[in-house]
PDB file of C-alpha atoms in Angstrom:
ATOM      1  CA  MET R   1       0.000   0.000   0.000  1.00 65.00           C
ATOM      2  CA  LEU R   2       1.313   3.442  -0.903  1.00 77.00           C
ATOM      3  CA  THR R   3       1.379   6.511   1.315  1.00 85.00           C
ATOM      4  CA  LEU R   4       0.987  10.212   0.481  1.00 87.00           C
ATOM      5  CA  ILE R   5       3.315  12.604   2.314  1.00 88.00           C
ATOM      6  CA  PHE R   6       2.192  16.247   2.276  1.00 89.00           C
ATOM      7  CA  GLY R   7       5.137  18.596   1.800  1.00 87.00           C
ATOM      8  CA  ASN R   8       3.524  21.999   2.361  1.00 86.00           C
ATOM      9  CA  GLY R   9       0.245  23.753   3.055  1.00 81.00           C
ATOM     10  CA  PRO R  10      -2.194  23.044   5.883  1.00 81.00           C
ATOM     11  CA  LEU R  11      -1.380  19.304   5.871  1.00 83.00           C
ATOM     12  CA  ALA R  12       2.437  19.678   5.806  1.00 85.00           C
ATOM     13  CA  GLY R  13       4.212  16.681   7.291  1.00 86.00           C
ATOM     14  CA  ARG R  14       1.106  14.477   7.392  1.00 87.00           C
ATOM     15  CA  ARG R  15       1.075  10.968   5.961  1.00 86.00           C
ATOM     16  CA  LEU R  16      -2.009   9.326   4.496  1.00 85.00           C
ATOM     17  CA  GLU R  17      -2.345   5.696   3.470  1.00 83.00           C
ATOM     18  CA  VAL R  18      -4.560   5.232   0.435  1.00 84.00           C
ATOM     19  CA  GLY R  19      -6.662   2.098   0.831  1.00 81.00           C
ATOM     20  CA  SER R  20      -9.566   3.154  -1.389  1.00 84.00           C
ATOM     21  CA  GLY R  21     -10.468   6.098  -3.621  1.00 87.00           C
ATOM     22  CA  LEU R  22     -10.172   9.489  -1.892  1.00 89.00           C
ATOM     23  CA  VAL R  23     -11.424  12.824  -3.203  1.00 92.00           C
ATOM     24  CA  LEU R  24      -9.135  15.760  -2.373  1.00 91.00           C
ATOM     25  CA  GLY R  25     -10.603  19.252  -2.352  1.00 91.00           C
ATOM     26  CA  ARG R  26     -11.518  22.421  -0.495  1.00 89.00           C
ATOM     27  CA  GLU R  27     -15.098  21.324   0.362  1.00 88.00           C
ATOM     28  CA  GLN R  28     -17.247  18.218  -0.060  1.00 85.00           C
ATOM     29  CA  ALA R  29     -14.165  15.983  -0.154  1.00 88.00           C
ATOM     30  CA  ASP R  30     -12.745  13.028   1.764  1.00 89.00           C
ATOM     31  CA  VAL R  31      -9.533  14.966   2.449  1.00 89.00           C
ATOM     32  CA  VAL R  32     -10.246  18.662   3.004  1.00 90.00           C
ATOM     33  CA  ILE R  33      -7.441  21.053   1.976  1.00 88.00           C
ATOM     34  CA  ASP R  34      -7.930  24.699   2.935  1.00 87.00           C
ATOM     35  CA  ASP R  35      -6.094  26.366   0.057  1.00 87.00           C
ATOM     36  CA  PRO R  36      -7.638  28.969  -2.290  1.00 87.00           C
ATOM     37  CA  GLY R  37      -5.953  27.317  -5.302  1.00 89.00           C
ATOM     38  CA  VAL R  38      -7.702  24.010  -4.632  1.00 90.00           C
ATOM     39  CA  SER R  39     -11.181  23.472  -6.114  1.00 90.00           C
ATOM     40  CA  ARG R  40     -14.095  22.177  -4.045  1.00 90.00           C
ATOM     41  CA  ARG R  41     -13.619  18.686  -5.496  1.00 91.00           C
ATOM     42  CA  HIS R  42     -10.195  18.943  -7.089  1.00 91.00           C
ATOM     43  CA  ALA R  43      -8.863  15.425  -7.728  1.00 92.00           C
ATOM     44  CA  VAL R  44      -9.349  11.787  -6.820  1.00 93.00           C
ATOM     45  CA  ILE R  45      -6.587   9.366  -5.815  1.00 92.00           C
ATOM     46  CA  ARG R  46      -7.393   5.678  -6.137  1.00 91.00           C
ATOM     47  CA  PRO R  47      -5.413   2.478  -5.752  1.00 88.00           C
ATOM     48  CA  VAL R  48      -4.806   0.379  -8.866  1.00 87.00           C
ATOM     49  CA  GLU R  49      -3.045  -2.990  -9.126  1.00 84.00           C
ATOM     50  CA  ASP R  50       0.408  -2.243  -7.643  1.00 78.00           C
ATOM     51  CA  GLY R  51       0.155   1.505  -7.229  1.00 84.00           C
ATOM     52  CA  LEU R  52      -1.998   4.609  -7.308  1.00 89.00           C
ATOM     53  CA  GLU R  53      -3.544   6.798  -9.960  1.00 92.00           C
ATOM     54  CA  VAL R  54      -4.647  10.412  -9.755  1.00 93.00           C
ATOM     55  CA  GLU R  55      -7.400  11.975 -11.842  1.00 93.00           C
ATOM     56  CA  ASP R  56      -8.251  15.660 -12.064  1.00 91.00           C
ATOM     57  CA  LEU R  57     -11.955  16.388 -11.469  1.00 91.00           C
ATOM     58  CA  ASP R  58     -12.128  19.313 -13.907  1.00 87.00           C
ATOM     59  CA  SER R  59     -10.489  21.654 -11.408  1.00 88.00           C
ATOM     60  CA  PHE R  60      -9.801  25.294 -12.273  1.00 87.00           C
ATOM     61  CA  ASN R  61      -6.037  25.241 -11.580  1.00 88.00           C
ATOM     62  CA  GLY R  62      -5.459  21.655 -12.682  1.00 89.00           C
ATOM     63  CA  THR R  63      -3.557  18.762 -11.174  1.00 92.00           C
ATOM     64  CA  TRP R  64       0.174  18.473 -11.803  1.00 91.00           C
ATOM     65  CA  VAL R  65       2.362  15.363 -11.605  1.00 92.00           C
ATOM     66  CA  ASN R  66       6.129  15.934 -11.588  1.00 91.00           C
ATOM     67  CA  GLY R  67       5.670  19.434 -13.026  1.00 89.00           C
ATOM     68  CA  ARG R  68       3.309  18.442 -15.865  1.00 91.00           C
ATOM     69  CA  ARG R  69      -0.416  19.150 -15.957  1.00 91.00           C
ATOM     70  CA  ILE R  70      -2.470  15.988 -16.379  1.00 91.00           C
ATOM     71  CA  ALA R  71      -5.517  15.688 -18.632  1.00 88.00           C
ATOM     72  CA  ARG R  72      -6.614  12.143 -17.736  1.00 91.00           C
ATOM     73  CA  ALA R  73      -6.102   9.547 -15.018  1.00 91.00           C
ATOM     74  CA  THR R  74      -2.349   9.211 -14.464  1.00 91.00           C
ATOM     75  CA  ARG R  75      -0.501   6.368 -12.767  1.00 92.00           C
ATOM     76  CA  LEU R  76       1.700   7.351  -9.824  1.00 90.00           C
ATOM     77  CA  ALA R  77       4.922   5.674  -8.779  1.00 87.00           C
ATOM     78  CA  PRO R  78       6.896   6.039  -5.542  1.00 87.00           C
ATOM     79  CA  GLY R  79       8.753   9.353  -5.602  1.00 87.00           C
ATOM     80  CA  ASP R  80       6.242  11.144  -7.857  1.00 89.00           C
ATOM     81  CA  ARG R  81       5.257  14.653  -6.718  1.00 92.00           C
ATOM     82  CA  VAL R  82       1.631  15.772  -7.152  1.00 91.00           C
ATOM     83  CA  THR R  83       0.600  19.453  -6.939  1.00 91.00           C
ATOM     84  CA  LEU R  84      -2.937  20.755  -6.342  1.00 90.00           C
ATOM     85  CA  GLY R  85      -3.189  24.542  -6.184  1.00 85.00           C
ATOM     86  CA  GLY R  86      -0.513  25.660  -3.716  1.00 86.00           C
ATOM     87  CA  ILE R  87       0.040  22.323  -1.984  1.00 90.00           C
ATOM     88  CA  SER R  88       2.081  19.328  -2.992  1.00 90.00           C
ATOM     89  CA  PHE R  89       2.618  15.800  -1.789  1.00 90.00           C
ATOM     90  CA  ALA R  90       4.881  12.891  -2.671  1.00 90.00           C
ATOM     91  CA  VAL R  91       4.094   9.207  -3.105  1.00 88.00           C
ATOM     92  CA  GLU R  92       6.035   6.859  -0.839  1.00 84.00           C
ATOM     93  CA  PRO R  93       5.844   3.055  -0.684  1.00 71.00           C
ATOM     94  CA  GLN R  94       4.440   1.497   2.488  1.00 62.00           C
ATOM     95  CA  ARG R  95       7.153   0.950   5.071  1.00 62.00           C
ATOM     96  CA  THR R  96       7.537  -2.365   6.813  1.00 56.00           C
ATOM     97  CA  GLY R  97       6.851  -1.921  10.510  1.00 55.00           C
ATOM     98  CA  ALA R  98       4.386   0.949  10.548  1.00 48.00           C
ATOM     99  CA  SER R  99       5.440   4.106  12.364  1.00 47.00           C
ATOM    100  CA  PRO R 100       3.002   6.045  14.543  1.00 43.00           C
ATOM    101  CA  THR R 101       2.885   8.946  12.047  1.00 45.00           C
ATOM    102  CA  VAL R 102       1.289   6.799   9.337  1.00 42.00           C
ATOM    103  CA  ALA R 103      -2.486   7.104   9.184  1.00 43.00           C
ATOM    104  CA  THR R 104      -4.062   3.663   9.467  1.00 40.00           C
ATOM    105  CA  ARG R 105      -7.710   4.684   9.273  1.00 43.00           C
ATOM    106  CA  THR R 106     -10.408   3.011   7.334  1.00 45.00           C
ATOM    107  CA  PRO R 107     -11.659   5.120   4.429  1.00 46.00           C
ATOM    108  CA  PRO R 108     -14.330   7.656   5.412  1.00 44.00           C
ATOM    109  CA  ARG R 109     -17.819   7.805   4.016  1.00 42.00           C
ATOM    110  CA  ALA R 110     -18.097  10.150   1.024  1.00 41.00           C
ATOM    111  CA  ALA R 111     -20.117  12.776   2.924  1.00 40.00           C
ATOM    112  CA  GLU R 112     -17.715  12.941   5.871  1.00 41.00           C
ATOM    113  CA  PRO R 113     -14.215  14.499   5.627  1.00 44.00           C
ATOM    114  CA  LEU R 114     -11.262  12.974   7.465  1.00 46.00           C
ATOM    115  CA  SER R 115     -11.309  14.991  10.672  1.00 44.00           C
ATOM    116  CA  ALA R 116      -7.613  14.364  11.311  1.00 45.00           C
ATOM    117  CA  PHE R 117      -6.781  15.935   7.967  1.00 46.00           C
ATOM    118  CA  ALA R 118      -9.261  18.815   8.104  1.00 48.00           C
ATOM    119  CA  PRO R 119      -7.701  22.245   8.576  1.00 46.00           C
ATOM    120  CA  PRO R 120      -8.063  23.948  11.941  1.00 48.00           C
ATOM    121  CA  ALA R 121     -11.363  25.704  12.517  1.00 50.00           C
ATOM    122  CA  MET R 122     -11.176  29.104  10.857  1.00 49.00           C
ATOM    123  CA  ARG R 123     -13.688  31.623   9.643  1.00 51.00           C
ATOM    124  CA  ARG R 124     -14.443  30.510   6.112  1.00 52.00           C
ATOM    125  CA  ARG R 125     -14.477  32.965   3.244  1.00 54.00           C
ATOM    126  CA  ARG R 126     -17.650  32.958   1.201  1.00 52.00           C
ATOM    127  CA  HIS R 127     -17.093  32.533  -2.514  1.00 52.00           C
ATOM    128  CA  LEU R 128     -19.859  34.640  -4.038  1.00 49.00           C
ATOM    129  CA  ALA R 129     -19.060  34.071  -7.674  1.00 49.00           C
ATOM    130  CA  THR R 130     -17.816  31.171  -9.675  1.00 50.00           C
ATOM    131  CA  ARG R 131     -14.114  30.907 -10.288  1.00 59.00           C
ATOM    132  CA  ARG R 132     -14.674  30.511 -14.014  1.00 68.00           C
ATOM    133  CA  LEU R 133     -14.452  33.609 -16.216  1.00 76.00           C
ATOM    134  CA  THR R 134     -16.799  32.563 -19.039  1.00 82.00           C
ATOM    135  CA  PRO R 135     -20.128  32.782 -17.116  1.00 82.00           C
ATOM    136  CA  THR R 136     -19.168  36.209 -15.773  1.00 84.00           C
ATOM    137  CA  VAL R 137     -18.282  37.567 -19.212  1.00 89.00           C
ATOM    138  CA  LEU R 138     -21.480  36.155 -20.745  1.00 91.00           C
ATOM    139  CA  SER R 139     -23.606  37.717 -17.980  1.00 92.00           C
ATOM    140  CA  PHE R 140     -22.057  41.152 -18.447  1.00 94.00           C
ATOM    141  CA  GLY R 141     -22.450  40.818 -22.216  1.00 95.00           C
ATOM    142  CA  ALA R 142     -26.164  40.077 -21.859  1.00 96.00           C
ATOM    143  CA  VAL R 143     -26.651  43.122 -19.613  1.00 96.00           C
ATOM    144  CA  ILE R 144     -24.774  45.405 -22.027  1.00 97.00           C
ATOM    145  CA  LEU R 145     -26.741  44.134 -25.057  1.00 97.00           C
ATOM    146  CA  THR R 146     -30.025  44.685 -23.199  1.00 97.00           C
ATOM    147  CA  ALA R 147     -29.004  48.254 -22.309  1.00 96.00           C
ATOM    148  CA  ILE R 148     -28.083  49.005 -25.950  1.00 96.00           C
ATOM    149  CA  ALA R 149     -31.392  47.553 -27.177  1.00 96.00           C
ATOM    150  CA  LEU R 150     -33.317  49.724 -24.710  1.00 96.00           C
ATOM    151  CA  LEU R 151     -31.387  52.838 -25.799  1.00 95.00           C
ATOM    152  CA  ILE R 152     -32.164  52.157 -29.462  1.00 95.00           C
ATOM    153  CA  TYR R 153     -35.843  51.499 -28.671  1.00 94.00           C
ATOM    154  CA  PHE R 154     -36.332  54.711 -26.670  1.00 94.00           C
ATOM    155  CA  ALA R 155     -34.237  56.826 -29.066  1.00 93.00           C
ATOM    156  CA  GLY R 156     -36.543  55.767 -31.918  1.00 89.00           C
ATOM    157  CA  ARG R 157     -39.721  56.884 -30.113  1.00 83.00           C
TER     158      ARG R 157
END
């Protein structure tokens, strides 16, 4: 079984054994990462045959493996470095003789985040708008076109 070792961010220094698929993200995820560069449901890590694979869940900033952005499920090997937003973690093979720092929990239910890996309680920022630019631009365009149409209508009267 492989282990993830978080190198920076709110989970720095933590180890996490991956026994089943885990969703990583800012909210509504198995492993909650409080980082503004991480999407609500950013990526999923799942075990496969003799290793792990990571798949981006259509996140805004993307998922990076060894400095390259991935577009589909990508196999991970020991030593690979994965980056989500501003945090990164490495893949390490399971040690023989488990140390007390290795998480040996059973996988959580999908609706419940791992409390040991949740960030400390902080006042959460409300995200009022989507992080995508296209819906915002289209909304402003519709408002501007409506204003122009009204100007033309009333100018012709």
